[in-house]
């Protein structure tokens, strides 16, 4: 029996500001059947309130508590680890999320000396050599190393690809010769949190996404069913993989 369906967002429910075909209808149909719904993005620029607001603006039924992103996961992780101060290489949204969890977040490319318990790295469009150098000094002094997500690139409208969080994280890995704790997909960490929050078991849960190497891999590692939509980066359904051309055929 299916109790919970966890959707990827970009390429699965919408692209940019446009809902994908049958996506809103699919979410509504699942709710009408009594199935719980959650939303999970690797994007670290936004917290759950902003994710929920975007979904509602595009016409989806969604509550903030159903929305999960890597900036909130970073914030919850810092709180759970009882970090008092962390160094952020990322967007202002990541800093806000961490501060919202009651953890001091230093987001200053020039600050290489304030003692910090961890370096949290994500997408950072102002990234610079100075910022990399400062983060390295914190890591060399023993700060923990956390990466929001490993995505090498992310797609913009018009087909352009820009460097993603993984590109920033790789420079820190190379400089420090250390591997970070990775929060986002394909790691199953956030799926485990969603399963706990919704009190669902993996065997009652499906993960729906457009990327085999991140969305479906995270679902597989968490022991959930996986369903591939061909509205995003993947255009062909591998043999034996559940999925369809769009969410119209998602029926449980
Ligand atoms: Mg996607």
PDB file of C-alpha atoms and ligand atoms in Angstrom:
ATOM      1  CA  UNK A   1       0.000   0.000   0.000  1.00  0.00           C
ATOM      2  CA  UNK A   2       1.306   3.460  -0.875  1.00  0.00           C
ATOM      3  CA  UNK A   3       1.143   6.010   1.955  1.00  0.00           C
ATOM      4  CA  UNK A   4       3.627   8.659   0.831  1.00  0.00           C
ATOM      5  CA  UNK A   5       4.906  10.030  -2.482  1.00  0.00           C
ATOM      6  CA  UNK A   6       7.989  12.307  -2.461  1.00  0.00           C
ATOM      7  CA  UNK A   7       8.378  14.543  -5.516  1.00  0.00           C
ATOM      8  CA  UNK A   8      11.474  16.202  -6.920  1.00  0.00           C
ATOM      9  CA  UNK A   9      10.625  19.732  -8.064  1.00  0.00           C
ATOM     10  CA  UNK A  10      12.619  21.102 -11.021  1.00  0.00           C
ATOM     11  CA  UNK A  11      12.013  19.007 -14.134  1.00  0.00           C
ATOM     12  CA  UNK A  12       9.425  16.915 -12.305  1.00  0.00           C
ATOM     13  CA  UNK A  13       6.644  19.286 -11.147  1.00  0.00           C
ATOM     14  CA  UNK A  14       7.743  22.463 -12.914  1.00  0.00           C
ATOM     15  CA  UNK A  15      10.422  23.973 -15.109  1.00  0.00           C
ATOM     16  CA  UNK A  16      11.315  27.523 -14.154  1.00  0.00           C
ATOM     17  CA  UNK A  17       7.958  29.211 -13.588  1.00  0.00           C
ATOM     18  CA  UNK A  18       5.891  26.737 -15.626  1.00  0.00           C
ATOM     19  CA  UNK A  19       4.099  23.718 -14.115  1.00  0.00           C
ATOM     20  CA  UNK A  20       4.760  20.558 -16.150  1.00  0.00           C
ATOM     21  CA  UNK A  21       1.849  18.735 -17.808  1.00  0.00           C
ATOM     22  CA  UNK A  22      -0.437  16.811 -15.420  1.00  0.00           C
ATOM     23  CA  UNK A  23       1.744  17.667 -12.405  1.00  0.00           C
ATOM     24  CA  UNK A  24      -0.852  19.663 -10.436  1.00  0.00           C
ATOM     25  CA  UNK A  25      -3.547  17.135 -11.296  1.00  0.00           C
ATOM     26  CA  UNK A  26      -1.286  14.296 -10.133  1.00  0.00           C
ATOM     27  CA  UNK A  27      -0.652  15.868  -6.707  1.00  0.00           C
ATOM     28  CA  UNK A  28      -4.384  16.553  -6.279  1.00  0.00           C
ATOM     29  CA  UNK A  29      -5.278  13.002  -7.321  1.00  0.00           C
ATOM     30  CA  UNK A  30      -2.897  11.473  -4.764  1.00  0.00           C
ATOM     31  CA  UNK A  31      -4.296  13.644  -1.979  1.00  0.00           C
ATOM     32  CA  UNK A  32      -7.854  12.679  -2.957  1.00  0.00           C
ATOM     33  CA  UNK A  33      -6.802   9.025  -2.625  1.00  0.00           C
ATOM     34  CA  UNK A  34      -5.550   9.693   0.924  1.00  0.00           C
ATOM     35  CA  UNK A  35      -1.862   9.447  -0.001  1.00  0.00           C
ATOM     36  CA  UNK A  36       0.495  11.913   1.703  1.00  0.00           C
ATOM     37  CA  UNK A  37       2.735  14.090  -0.453  1.00  0.00           C
ATOM     38  CA  UNK A  38       6.159  15.656   0.198  1.00  0.00           C
ATOM     39  CA  UNK A  39       8.441  17.826  -1.938  1.00  0.00           C
ATOM     40  CA  UNK A  40      12.247  17.563  -1.995  1.00  0.00           C
ATOM     41  CA  UNK A  41      14.783  19.751  -3.819  1.00  0.00           C
ATOM     42  CA  UNK A  42      18.579  19.802  -3.725  1.00  0.00           C
ATOM     43  CA  UNK A  43      18.472  23.594  -4.147  1.00  0.00           C
ATOM     44  CA  UNK A  44      20.090  25.321  -1.144  1.00  0.00           C
ATOM     45  CA  UNK A  45      19.032  28.876  -2.017  1.00  0.00           C
ATOM     46  CA  UNK A  46      15.553  28.584  -0.472  1.00  0.00           C
ATOM     47  CA  UNK A  47      13.935  27.407   2.753  1.00  0.00           C
ATOM     48  CA  UNK A  48      10.699  25.454   3.046  1.00  0.00           C
ATOM     49  CA  UNK A  49       8.534  28.591   3.289  1.00  0.00           C
ATOM     50  CA  UNK A  50       9.891  29.854  -0.052  1.00  0.00           C
ATOM     51  CA  UNK A  51       9.549  26.412  -1.665  1.00  0.00           C
ATOM     52  CA  UNK A  52       5.941  26.137  -0.441  1.00  0.00           C
ATOM     53  CA  UNK A  53       5.139  29.665  -1.634  1.00  0.00           C
ATOM     54  CA  UNK A  54       6.451  28.892  -5.122  1.00  0.00           C
ATOM     55  CA  UNK A  55       4.459  25.666  -5.364  1.00  0.00           C
ATOM     56  CA  UNK A  56       1.256  27.445  -4.320  1.00  0.00           C
ATOM     57  CA  UNK A  57       1.975  30.324  -6.718  1.00  0.00           C
ATOM     58  CA  UNK A  58       2.194  27.769  -9.549  1.00  0.00           C
ATOM     59  CA  UNK A  59      -1.144  26.256  -8.513  1.00  0.00           C
ATOM     60  CA  UNK A  60      -0.043  23.208  -6.520  1.00  0.00           C
ATOM     61  CA  UNK A  61      -1.642  22.294  -3.227  1.00  0.00           C
ATOM     62  CA  UNK A  62       1.326  22.306  -0.834  1.00  0.00           C
ATOM     63  CA  UNK A  63       2.010  23.133   2.807  1.00  0.00           C
ATOM     64  CA  UNK A  64       5.362  24.458   4.012  1.00  0.00           C
ATOM     65  CA  UNK A  65       5.766  21.479   6.361  1.00  0.00           C
ATOM     66  CA  UNK A  66       5.680  19.174   3.307  1.00  0.00           C
ATOM     67  CA  UNK A  67       8.641  20.973   1.654  1.00  0.00           C
ATOM     68  CA  UNK A  68      12.264  19.915   2.122  1.00  0.00           C
ATOM     69  CA  UNK A  69      15.446  21.531   0.753  1.00  0.00           C
ATOM     70  CA  UNK A  70      19.127  21.336   1.523  1.00  0.00           C
ATOM     71  CA  UNK A  71      19.373  24.726   3.265  1.00  0.00           C
ATOM     72  CA  UNK A  72      16.896  23.630   5.954  1.00  0.00           C
ATOM     73  CA  UNK A  73      18.642  20.249   6.179  1.00  0.00           C
ATOM     74  CA  UNK A  74      21.947  22.078   6.741  1.00  0.00           C
ATOM     75  CA  UNK A  75      20.314  24.200   9.452  1.00  0.00           C
ATOM     76  CA  UNK A  76      18.722  21.207  11.203  1.00  0.00           C
ATOM     77  CA  UNK A  77      22.006  19.284  11.009  1.00  0.00           C
ATOM     78  CA  UNK A  78      23.953  22.178  12.570  1.00  0.00           C
ATOM     79  CA  UNK A  79      21.403  22.388  15.381  1.00  0.00           C
ATOM     80  CA  UNK A  80      21.382  18.621  15.954  1.00  0.00           C
ATOM     81  CA  UNK A  81      25.185  18.589  16.073  1.00  0.00           C
ATOM     82  CA  UNK A  82      25.045  21.470  18.605  1.00  0.00           C
ATOM     83  CA  UNK A  83      27.323  23.661  16.481  1.00  0.00           C
ATOM     84  CA  UNK A  84      27.516  27.171  17.887  1.00  0.00           C
ATOM     85  CA  UNK A  85      29.030  28.941  14.900  1.00  0.00           C
ATOM     86  CA  UNK A  86      29.530  27.831  11.270  1.00  0.00           C
ATOM     87  CA  UNK A  87      31.270  29.339   8.252  1.00  0.00           C
ATOM     88  CA  UNK A  88      29.008  29.578   5.198  1.00  0.00           C
ATOM     89  CA  UNK A  89      30.123  29.420   1.576  1.00  0.00           C
ATOM     90  CA  UNK A  90      26.755  29.944  -0.039  1.00  0.00           C
ATOM     91  CA  UNK A  91      23.793  32.138  -0.829  1.00  0.00           C
ATOM     92  CA  UNK A  92      22.135  34.449   1.724  1.00  0.00           C
ATOM     93  CA  UNK A  93      19.227  31.966   1.904  1.00  0.00           C
ATOM     94  CA  UNK A  94      21.537  29.297   3.326  1.00  0.00           C
ATOM     95  CA  UNK A  95      22.846  31.723   5.949  1.00  0.00           C
ATOM     96  CA  UNK A  96      19.273  32.743   6.886  1.00  0.00           C
ATOM     97  CA  UNK A  97      18.181  29.111   7.278  1.00  0.00           C
ATOM     98  CA  UNK A  98      21.108  28.307   9.591  1.00  0.00           C
ATOM     99  CA  UNK A  99      20.541  31.433  11.689  1.00  0.00           C
ATOM    100  CA  UNK A 100      16.854  30.522  11.849  1.00  0.00           C
ATOM    101  CA  UNK A 101      17.887  27.311  13.594  1.00  0.00           C
ATOM    102  CA  UNK A 102      19.669  29.352  16.269  1.00  0.00           C
ATOM    103  CA  UNK A 103      23.207  28.764  14.976  1.00  0.00           C
ATOM    104  CA  UNK A 104      25.504  31.704  14.255  1.00  0.00           C
ATOM    105  CA  UNK A 105      26.432  31.741  10.541  1.00  0.00           C
ATOM    106  CA  UNK A 106      29.480  33.676   9.355  1.00  0.00           C
ATOM    107  CA  UNK A 107      29.106  34.545   5.653  1.00  0.00           C
ATOM    108  CA  UNK A 108      32.131  36.727   4.979  1.00  0.00           C
ATOM    109  CA  UNK A 109      34.780  35.921   2.337  1.00  0.00           C
ATOM    110  CA  UNK A 110      37.344  37.919   4.346  1.00  0.00           C
ATOM    111  CA  UNK A 111      36.825  36.093   7.660  1.00  0.00           C
ATOM    112  CA  UNK A 112      39.434  33.349   7.971  1.00  0.00           C
ATOM    113  CA  UNK A 113      39.964  33.434  11.730  1.00  0.00           C
ATOM    114  CA  UNK A 114      36.700  33.465  13.745  1.00  0.00           C
ATOM    115  CA  UNK A 115      36.535  29.994  15.350  1.00  0.00           C
ATOM    116  CA  UNK A 116      33.821  27.901  13.612  1.00  0.00           C
ATOM    117  CA  UNK A 117      32.604  24.364  14.287  1.00  0.00           C
ATOM    118  CA  UNK A 118      31.864  23.619  10.620  1.00  0.00           C
ATOM    119  CA  UNK A 119      32.136  24.895   7.066  1.00  0.00           C
ATOM    120  CA  UNK A 120      28.833  24.592   5.200  1.00  0.00           C
ATOM    121  CA  UNK A 121      29.205  24.880   1.414  1.00  0.00           C
ATOM    122  CA  UNK A 122      26.498  25.169  -1.234  1.00  0.00           C
ATOM    123  CA  UNK A 123      25.756  27.037  -4.427  1.00  0.00           C
ATOM    124  CA  UNK A 124      27.501  30.410  -4.150  1.00  0.00           C
ATOM    125  CA  UNK A 125      27.225  32.783  -7.071  1.00  0.00           C
ATOM    126  CA  UNK A 126      29.625  35.295  -5.472  1.00  0.00           C
ATOM    127  CA  UNK A 127      32.293  32.611  -4.943  1.00  0.00           C
ATOM    128  CA  UNK A 128      35.895  33.871  -5.129  1.00  0.00           C
ATOM    129  CA  UNK A 129      39.474  32.784  -4.480  1.00  0.00           C
ATOM    130  CA  UNK A 130      39.389  34.795  -1.234  1.00  0.00           C
ATOM    131  CA  UNK A 131      36.312  32.898  -0.065  1.00  0.00           C
ATOM    132  CA  UNK A 132      37.905  29.553  -0.963  1.00  0.00           C
ATOM    133  CA  UNK A 133      41.066  30.556   0.930  1.00  0.00           C
ATOM    134  CA  UNK A 134      39.122  31.566   4.055  1.00  0.00           C
ATOM    135  CA  UNK A 135      37.054  28.357   4.033  1.00  0.00           C
ATOM    136  CA  UNK A 136      40.286  26.360   3.690  1.00  0.00           C
ATOM    137  CA  UNK A 137      41.742  28.019   6.814  1.00  0.00           C
ATOM    138  CA  UNK A 138      38.632  27.010   8.798  1.00  0.00           C
ATOM    139  CA  UNK A 139      38.872  23.422   7.487  1.00  0.00           C
ATOM    140  CA  UNK A 140      42.607  23.216   8.248  1.00  0.00           C
ATOM    141  CA  UNK A 141      41.859  24.237  11.835  1.00  0.00           C
ATOM    142  CA  UNK A 142      39.537  21.240  12.134  1.00  0.00           C
ATOM    143  CA  UNK A 143      36.062  22.543  11.318  1.00  0.00           C
ATOM    144  CA  UNK A 144      33.638  19.833  10.131  1.00  0.00           C
ATOM    145  CA  UNK A 145      32.913  19.914   6.383  1.00  0.00           C
ATOM    146  CA  UNK A 146      29.290  19.848   5.175  1.00  0.00           C
ATOM    147  CA  UNK A 147      28.091  20.095   1.561  1.00  0.00           C
ATOM    148  CA  UNK A 148      24.453  20.895   0.789  1.00  0.00           C
ATOM    149  CA  UNK A 149      24.423  18.894  -2.455  1.00  0.00           C
ATOM    150  CA  UNK A 150      26.841  17.508  -5.055  1.00  0.00           C
ATOM    151  CA  UNK A 151      25.152  18.699  -8.287  1.00  0.00           C
ATOM    152  CA  UNK A 152      27.926  19.686 -10.759  1.00  0.00           C
ATOM    153  CA  UNK A 153      25.627  22.029 -12.686  1.00  0.00           C
ATOM    154  CA  UNK A 154      22.094  23.341 -12.658  1.00  0.00           C
ATOM    155  CA  UNK A 155      19.863  24.192 -15.624  1.00  0.00           C
ATOM    156  CA  UNK A 156      18.599  27.680 -16.317  1.00  0.00           C
ATOM    157  CA  UNK A 157      15.792  28.637 -18.639  1.00  0.00           C
ATOM    158  CA  UNK A 158      16.799  28.598 -22.287  1.00  0.00           C
ATOM    159  CA  UNK A 159      18.941  25.469 -21.859  1.00  0.00           C
ATOM    160  CA  UNK A 160      21.964  27.177 -20.245  1.00  0.00           C
ATOM    161  CA  UNK A 161      23.906  25.163 -17.645  1.00  0.00           C
ATOM    162  CA  UNK A 162      25.628  27.013 -14.790  1.00  0.00           C
ATOM    163  CA  UNK A 163      28.066  25.655 -12.156  1.00  0.00           C
ATOM    164  CA  UNK A 164      26.233  24.047  -9.230  1.00  0.00           C
ATOM    165  CA  UNK A 165      27.080  23.471  -5.569  1.00  0.00           C
ATOM    166  CA  UNK A 166      29.238  20.476  -6.491  1.00  0.00           C
ATOM    167  CA  UNK A 167      31.626  22.695  -8.404  1.00  0.00           C
ATOM    168  CA  UNK A 168      32.163  24.882  -5.332  1.00  0.00           C
ATOM    169  CA  UNK A 169      32.441  21.873  -3.021  1.00  0.00           C
ATOM    170  CA  UNK A 170      35.013  20.218  -5.316  1.00  0.00           C
ATOM    171  CA  UNK A 171      37.384  23.160  -5.006  1.00  0.00           C
ATOM    172  CA  UNK A 172      37.163  22.906  -1.202  1.00  0.00           C
ATOM    173  CA  UNK A 173      37.686  19.132  -1.344  1.00  0.00           C
ATOM    174  CA  UNK A 174      40.768  19.556  -3.514  1.00  0.00           C
ATOM    175  CA  UNK A 175      42.277  22.285  -1.362  1.00  0.00           C
ATOM    176  CA  UNK A 176      41.631  20.549   1.968  1.00  0.00           C
ATOM    177  CA  UNK A 177      41.995  16.918   0.814  1.00  0.00           C
ATOM    178  CA  UNK A 178      38.846  16.147   2.831  1.00  0.00           C
ATOM    179  CA  UNK A 179      35.461  14.693   1.925  1.00  0.00           C
ATOM    180  CA  UNK A 180      32.343  16.462   3.162  1.00  0.00           C
ATOM    181  CA  UNK A 181      29.180  15.113   4.706  1.00  0.00           C
ATOM    182  CA  UNK A 182      26.783  15.452   1.750  1.00  0.00           C
ATOM    183  CA  UNK A 183      23.162  16.278   2.625  1.00  0.00           C
ATOM    184  CA  UNK A 184      21.302  16.285  -0.705  1.00  0.00           C
ATOM    185  CA  UNK A 185      20.362  13.595  -3.211  1.00  0.00           C
ATOM    186  CA  UNK A 186      21.744  11.024  -4.133  1.00  0.00           C
ATOM    187  CA  UNK A 187      22.458  10.689  -0.402  1.00  0.00           C
ATOM    188  CA  UNK A 188      19.333   9.331   1.341  1.00  0.00           C
ATOM    189  CA  UNK A 189      19.713  11.541   4.422  1.00  0.00           C
ATOM    190  CA  UNK A 190      16.764  13.876   3.763  1.00  0.00           C
ATOM    191  CA  UNK A 191      14.552  10.986   2.642  1.00  0.00           C
ATOM    192  CA  UNK A 192      15.214   9.360   6.002  1.00  0.00           C
ATOM    193  CA  UNK A 193      14.098  12.587   7.700  1.00  0.00           C
ATOM    194  CA  UNK A 194      10.918  12.763   5.589  1.00  0.00           C
ATOM    195  CA  UNK A 195      10.072   9.126   6.400  1.00  0.00           C
ATOM    196  CA  UNK A 196      10.490   9.890  10.116  1.00  0.00           C
ATOM    197  CA  UNK A 197       8.418  13.091   9.910  1.00  0.00           C
ATOM    198  CA  UNK A 198       5.593  11.352   8.018  1.00  0.00           C
ATOM    199  CA  UNK A 199       5.884   8.111  10.017  1.00  0.00           C
ATOM    200  CA  UNK A 200       6.031   6.153   6.757  1.00  0.00           C
ATOM    201  CA  UNK A 201       8.128   3.088   5.973  1.00  0.00           C
ATOM    202  CA  UNK A 202      10.245   2.896   2.783  1.00  0.00           C
ATOM    203  CA  UNK A 203       8.081   0.075   1.432  1.00  0.00           C
ATOM    204  CA  UNK A 204       5.029   2.368   1.588  1.00  0.00           C
ATOM    205  CA  UNK A 205       6.866   5.245  -0.098  1.00  0.00           C
ATOM    206  CA  UNK A 206       7.667   6.227  -3.699  1.00  0.00           C
ATOM    207  CA  UNK A 207      10.249   8.750  -4.845  1.00  0.00           C
ATOM    208  CA  UNK A 208       9.361  10.503  -8.109  1.00  0.00           C
ATOM    209  CA  UNK A 209      11.954  12.431 -10.099  1.00  0.00           C
ATOM    210  CA  UNK A 210      13.520  13.231 -13.456  1.00  0.00           C
ATOM    211  CA  UNK A 211      17.120  12.223 -12.675  1.00  0.00           C
ATOM    212  CA  UNK A 212      18.248   8.617 -12.338  1.00  0.00           C
ATOM    213  CA  UNK A 213      21.630   9.514 -10.782  1.00  0.00           C
ATOM    214  CA  UNK A 214      20.226  11.732  -8.006  1.00  0.00           C
ATOM    215  CA  UNK A 215      16.452  11.425  -7.382  1.00  0.00           C
ATOM    216  CA  UNK A 216      16.078   7.729  -8.099  1.00  0.00           C
ATOM    217  CA  UNK A 217      19.451   6.801  -6.607  1.00  0.00           C
ATOM    218  CA  UNK A 218      18.487   8.493  -3.322  1.00  0.00           C
ATOM    219  CA  UNK A 219      15.165   6.624  -3.366  1.00  0.00           C
ATOM    220  CA  UNK A 220      16.921   3.335  -4.052  1.00  0.00           C
ATOM    221  CA  UNK A 221      19.418   3.894  -1.190  1.00  0.00           C
ATOM    222  CA  UNK A 222      16.523   4.655   1.177  1.00  0.00           C
ATOM    223  CA  UNK A 223      14.701   1.472   0.101  1.00  0.00           C
ATOM    224  CA  UNK A 224      11.742   3.326  -1.468  1.00  0.00           C
ATOM    225  CA  UNK A 225      10.024   2.631  -4.773  1.00  0.00           C
ATOM    226  CA  UNK A 226      11.193   4.888  -7.608  1.00  0.00           C
ATOM    227  CA  UNK A 227       9.259   6.382 -10.524  1.00  0.00           C
ATOM    228  CA  UNK A 228      10.938   8.266 -13.387  1.00  0.00           C
ATOM    229  CA  UNK A 229       9.214  11.088 -15.237  1.00  0.00           C
ATOM    230  CA  UNK A 230      10.539  11.882 -18.708  1.00  0.00           C
ATOM    231  CA  UNK A 231       9.727  15.603 -18.461  1.00  0.00           C
ATOM    232  CA  UNK A 232      13.221  16.553 -17.224  1.00  0.00           C
ATOM    233  CA  UNK A 233      16.773  15.491 -18.012  1.00  0.00           C
ATOM    234  CA  UNK A 234      16.067  11.834 -18.894  1.00  0.00           C
ATOM    235  CA  UNK A 235      14.289  11.070 -22.170  1.00  0.00           C
ATOM    236  CA  UNK A 236      14.177   7.263 -22.144  1.00  0.00           C
ATOM    237  CA  UNK A 237      12.831   4.822 -19.577  1.00  0.00           C
ATOM    238  CA  UNK A 238      15.428   2.145 -18.709  1.00  0.00           C
ATOM    239  CA  UNK A 239      14.201  -1.477 -18.860  1.00  0.00           C
ATOM    240  CA  UNK A 240      12.552  -2.453 -15.586  1.00  0.00           C
ATOM    241  CA  UNK A 241      12.226   1.140 -14.317  1.00  0.00           C
ATOM    242  CA  UNK A 242       8.745   2.357 -13.376  1.00  0.00           C
ATOM    243  CA  UNK A 243       7.908   5.676 -14.995  1.00  0.00           C
ATOM    244  CA  UNK A 244       6.158   7.487 -17.779  1.00  0.00           C
ATOM    245  CA  UNK A 245       6.224  10.395 -20.236  1.00  0.00           C
ATOM    246  CA  UNK A 246       4.611  12.660 -17.624  1.00  0.00           C
ATOM    247  CA  UNK A 247       2.820  12.417 -14.292  1.00  0.00           C
ATOM    248  CA  UNK A 248      -0.541  11.512 -15.891  1.00  0.00           C
ATOM    249  CA  UNK A 249       0.489   7.852 -15.702  1.00  0.00           C
ATOM    250  CA  UNK A 250       1.548   7.983 -12.030  1.00  0.00           C
ATOM    251  CA  UNK A 251      -1.070   5.758 -10.390  1.00  0.00           C
ATOM    252  CA  UNK A 252      -0.698   3.747  -7.207  1.00  0.00           C
TER     253      UNK A 252
HETATM  254 MG1  LIG B   1      14.844  17.520 -11.096  1.00  0.00          MG
END
